[in-house]
Amino acid sequence: MSHHVNSSPPSEPSLNQSSTAMQIKTDVLYTLPTSFYRWQVLGLLTAGLLFIWLSRNEQLDWAISNYWYDAASQRFPWQNNYWLDLINHRLLKIAVITSTVLALFYGIYRRNTRLIVTMLLIGVGPLVVGILKAVSAHSCPWDLLEYGGNAMSFPLFGPTPALPGPGRCFPGGHASSGFALMALFFLFYPQRPRLAYWCWLGGITCGMLMGFGQIMRGAHFLSHNLWAGWWVWFGQLAVYWWVSGYLSRKTR
């Protein structure tokens, strides 16, 4: 009687193989195709032209802010609202910053390049907006003559008036903290593209909600927040393109 002997070496457990593959997929930074950036540039250009028109026309800005302004008392009734200031202006921002810092340290501990870069990208957006805001001559609505202040308003790219006021109010700094969450797109794409796009939309939603709270208080116009989202995504795209390309060339 002959006995069949399997001479092939035993295969490794599939669990180890799958975990190793997942480790490689989620840790390594990837490069995005040129076509992806072409579509993003097209989208940014289209949105930019629309936002320029809104910022120059200003009718939508004034219509929305007028709704939250009380002409009789010459103030924004929600400007010093305790709950709006606590939840929208403080707690949401603190939550974004705290979770980002904790995730960054976790990424460093796990040596997860993709997680580290994504958390740093979350900080890039508000940094870009903060720099632009610091050199802006546009004042906040509550500082304008039309809303009981002393500053003169002017459209985007318009000549700076004699009394522009304190300025430093364009783009919307607070909204940029919410928009910064769009960077989570890079954490999940391309392995989980649907989740990546949901994160991107979630960042837009969070930024608009945080920005709208500031509109209610008289701190910003709608266009201020729209431009904040534009600059956040532009900054994140540009930095990711550079970093991923640099690391790709370095590992060749």
Coordinates of C-alpha atoms in Angstrom, one line a residue:
M1 CA 0.0 0.0 0.0
S2 CA 1.4 3.3 -1.0
H3 CA 1.0 6.4 1.1
H4 CA 0.7 9.9 -0.5
V5 CA 3.0 12.4 1.3
N6 CA 2.5 16.1 0.7
S7 CA 5.9 17.5 0.3
S8 CA 4.8 21.2 0.0
P9 CA 5.6 23.3 3.0
P10 CA 2.7 24.2 5.3
S11 CA 1.2 27.6 4.5
E12 CA 1.2 30.4 7.1
P13 CA -2.1 31.1 8.8
S14 CA -4.3 33.4 6.7
L15 CA -4.9 35.6 9.7
N16 CA -1.3 36.7 9.8
Q17 CA -1.4 37.3 6.0
S18 CA -4.4 39.4 6.1
S19 CA -3.2 41.4 9.1
T20 CA 0.1 42.0 7.5
A21 CA -1.6 43.2 4.3
M22 CA -3.9 45.5 6.2
Q23 CA -0.9 46.9 8.1
I24 CA 0.9 47.8 4.9
K25 CA -2.2 49.3 3.3
T26 CA -3.1 51.5 6.2
D27 CA 0.3 52.6 7.3
V28 CA 2.1 53.5 4.0
L29 CA 1.5 56.9 2.4
Y30 CA 0.3 56.6 -1.2
T31 CA 0.4 59.0 -4.1
L32 CA -2.7 60.1 -5.9
P33 CA -2.9 60.1 -9.8
T34 CA -2.5 63.2 -11.8
S35 CA -6.1 63.0 -13.0
F36 CA -7.3 63.3 -9.4
Y37 CA -5.4 66.6 -9.0
R38 CA -6.7 67.8 -12.4
W39 CA -10.3 67.4 -11.2
Q40 CA -9.6 69.0 -7.9
V41 CA -8.0 72.0 -9.5
L42 CA -11.0 72.3 -11.8
G43 CA -13.3 72.2 -8.9
L44 CA -11.3 74.7 -6.9
L45 CA -11.3 77.1 -9.9
T46 CA -15.0 76.8 -10.4
A47 CA -15.8 77.3 -6.7
G48 CA -13.3 80.2 -6.6
L49 CA -15.0 82.0 -9.4
L50 CA -18.4 81.5 -7.7
F51 CA -17.0 82.7 -4.4
I52 CA -15.4 85.8 -6.0
W53 CA -18.8 86.7 -7.5
L54 CA -20.5 86.3 -4.1
S55 CA -17.9 88.3 -2.4
R56 CA -18.1 91.1 -4.9
N57 CA -21.9 91.1 -5.2
E58 CA -22.4 90.8 -1.4
Q59 CA -26.2 90.7 -1.5
L60 CA -26.3 87.2 -0.1
D61 CA -23.9 88.1 2.7
W62 CA -25.9 91.1 3.8
A63 CA -29.3 89.3 3.5
I64 CA -28.2 86.5 5.8
S65 CA -26.5 88.8 8.3
N66 CA -29.4 91.3 8.3
Y67 CA -31.6 88.5 9.5
W68 CA -29.6 88.0 12.7
Y69 CA -29.2 91.8 13.3
D70 CA -31.6 93.8 15.5
A71 CA -31.8 97.3 14.1
A72 CA -33.7 98.6 17.1
S73 CA -30.9 97.8 19.5
Q74 CA -28.2 98.1 16.9
R75 CA -26.6 94.9 17.8
F76 CA -26.6 91.1 17.1
P77 CA -28.7 89.6 19.9
W78 CA -26.8 86.3 19.7
Q79 CA -23.4 88.0 19.9
N80 CA -22.8 87.1 23.5
N81 CA -25.2 84.2 23.8
Y82 CA -23.7 81.8 26.4
W83 CA -24.6 78.5 24.8
L84 CA -23.7 79.5 21.3
D85 CA -20.3 80.7 22.5
L86 CA -19.7 77.7 24.7
I87 CA -20.8 74.9 22.3
N88 CA -20.0 76.3 18.9
H89 CA -17.1 78.7 19.6
R90 CA -15.3 76.8 22.3
L91 CA -16.2 73.1 22.8
L92 CA -16.4 72.1 19.1
K93 CA -13.0 73.8 18.5
I94 CA -11.5 72.2 21.6
A95 CA -12.9 68.8 20.5
V96 CA -11.3 69.0 17.1
I97 CA -7.9 70.2 18.4
T98 CA -7.8 67.6 21.3
S99 CA -8.8 64.6 19.1
T100 CA -6.3 65.7 16.4
V101 CA -3.4 65.9 18.9
L102 CA -4.3 62.6 20.5
A103 CA -4.5 60.9 17.1
L104 CA -1.2 62.5 16.1
F105 CA 0.6 61.1 19.2
Y106 CA -1.0 57.7 18.5
G107 CA 0.2 57.8 14.9
I108 CA 3.7 58.6 16.1
Y109 CA 3.6 55.8 18.7
R110 CA 2.4 53.3 16.0
R111 CA 4.7 54.7 13.4
N112 CA 1.7 55.1 11.1
T113 CA 2.9 57.6 8.4
R114 CA -0.5 58.0 6.9
L115 CA -2.2 58.9 10.2
I116 CA 0.6 61.3 11.1
V117 CA 0.4 63.1 7.8
T118 CA -3.4 63.3 8.0
M119 CA -3.4 64.8 11.5
L120 CA -0.7 67.3 10.4
L121 CA -2.9 68.2 7.4
I122 CA -5.8 69.0 9.8
G123 CA -3.5 71.7 11.3
V124 CA -2.4 73.0 7.8
G125 CA -5.9 74.4 6.9
P126 CA -6.4 76.6 10.0
L127 CA -2.7 77.7 9.6
V128 CA -3.2 78.9 6.0
V129 CA -6.5 80.7 7.0
G130 CA -4.9 82.2 10.0
I131 CA -2.0 83.7 8.0
L132 CA -4.5 85.2 5.5
K133 CA -6.7 86.5 8.2
A134 CA -3.8 88.2 10.0
V135 CA -3.1 90.4 6.9
S136 CA -6.7 91.1 5.9
A137 CA -8.1 94.6 6.0
H138 CA -11.7 93.3 6.1
S139 CA -13.4 93.8 9.4
C140 CA -16.1 91.6 11.0
P141 CA -19.8 92.5 10.5
W142 CA -20.2 93.6 14.2
D143 CA -17.5 96.3 13.6
L144 CA -19.1 97.8 10.5
L145 CA -21.1 101.0 10.3
E146 CA -24.1 99.2 9.0
Y147 CA -24.2 97.1 12.2
G148 CA -23.5 99.8 14.8
G149 CA -19.7 99.8 14.5
N150 CA -17.2 102.3 13.1
A151 CA -15.6 100.4 10.3
M152 CA -16.3 100.9 6.6
S153 CA -17.1 97.8 4.5
F154 CA -15.7 97.1 1.0
P155 CA -16.0 94.1 -1.4
L156 CA -13.3 91.6 -2.1
F157 CA -10.5 93.1 -4.3
G158 CA -12.1 96.5 -3.8
P159 CA -10.1 99.6 -2.7
T160 CA -9.5 99.8 1.0
P161 CA -11.6 102.6 2.6
A162 CA -10.3 105.4 4.8
L163 CA -11.7 103.7 7.9
P164 CA -11.5 99.9 7.4
G165 CA -11.6 99.2 11.1
P166 CA -9.6 96.5 13.0
G167 CA -9.6 94.1 10.0
R168 CA -8.3 90.6 10.4
C169 CA -11.7 89.0 9.7
F170 CA -11.3 87.3 6.3
P171 CA -11.4 84.3 5.8
G172 CA -13.4 82.8 8.7
G173 CA -10.9 81.5 11.2
H174 CA -13.4 79.6 13.4
A175 CA -15.0 77.7 10.5
S176 CA -11.6 76.6 9.3
S177 CA -11.4 74.3 12.4
G178 CA -14.4 72.4 11.1
F179 CA -13.3 72.4 7.5
A180 CA -9.9 71.0 8.6
L181 CA -11.6 67.6 9.1
M182 CA -11.7 67.3 5.3
A183 CA -8.2 66.0 5.7
L184 CA -9.6 62.7 6.9
F185 CA -10.2 62.0 3.2
F186 CA -6.5 61.2 2.8
L187 CA -6.6 58.7 5.7
F188 CA -9.1 56.3 4.1
Y189 CA -8.6 56.8 0.4
P190 CA -8.1 54.8 -1.8
Q191 CA -8.8 51.6 0.3
R192 CA -12.2 52.9 1.4
P193 CA -13.2 55.7 -1.0
R194 CA -16.8 55.9 0.1
L195 CA -15.8 56.5 3.7
A196 CA -13.2 58.9 2.5
Y197 CA -15.8 61.0 0.6
W198 CA -18.1 60.9 3.6
C199 CA -15.4 62.2 5.8
W200 CA -14.8 65.0 3.3
L201 CA -18.5 65.9 3.2
G202 CA -18.5 65.7 7.0
G203 CA -15.7 68.2 7.2
I204 CA -17.6 70.6 5.0
T205 CA -20.7 70.2 7.0
C206 CA -18.8 70.8 10.3
G207 CA -17.1 73.9 8.9
M208 CA -20.4 75.3 7.6
L209 CA -22.2 74.7 11.0
M210 CA -19.3 76.2 13.0
G211 CA -19.2 79.1 10.5
F212 CA -23.0 79.7 10.7
G213 CA -22.8 80.0 14.4
Q214 CA -20.4 82.9 13.9
I215 CA -22.7 84.5 11.3
M216 CA -25.5 84.4 14.0
R217 CA -23.2 86.2 16.4
G218 CA -22.2 88.8 13.8
A219 CA -18.6 87.6 13.6
H220 CA -18.5 86.7 9.9
F221 CA -20.3 86.9 6.6
L222 CA -21.2 83.7 4.7
S223 CA -18.5 84.4 2.1
H224 CA -15.9 84.5 4.8
N225 CA -16.7 80.9 5.7
L226 CA -16.9 79.7 2.1
W227 CA -13.4 81.1 1.4
A228 CA -12.2 79.5 4.6
G229 CA -13.3 76.1 3.3
W230 CA -11.7 76.9 -0.1
W231 CA -8.3 77.7 1.4
V232 CA -8.3 74.8 3.8
W233 CA -8.9 72.3 1.0
F234 CA -6.4 74.0 -1.3
G235 CA -3.8 74.0 1.4
Q236 CA -4.4 70.3 2.3
L237 CA -4.3 69.2 -1.3
A238 CA -1.1 71.1 -2.0
V239 CA 0.7 69.8 1.1
Y240 CA -0.4 66.3 0.5
W241 CA 0.7 66.4 -3.1
W242 CA 4.2 67.6 -2.1
V243 CA 4.7 65.3 0.9
S244 CA 3.4 62.1 -0.8
G245 CA 5.5 62.9 -3.9
Y246 CA 8.6 63.6 -1.8
L247 CA 8.3 60.4 0.2
S248 CA 7.6 58.4 -3.0
R249 CA 10.8 59.7 -4.6
K250 CA 12.8 59.1 -1.4
T251 CA 11.8 55.4 -1.1
R252 CA 12.7 54.5 -4.7

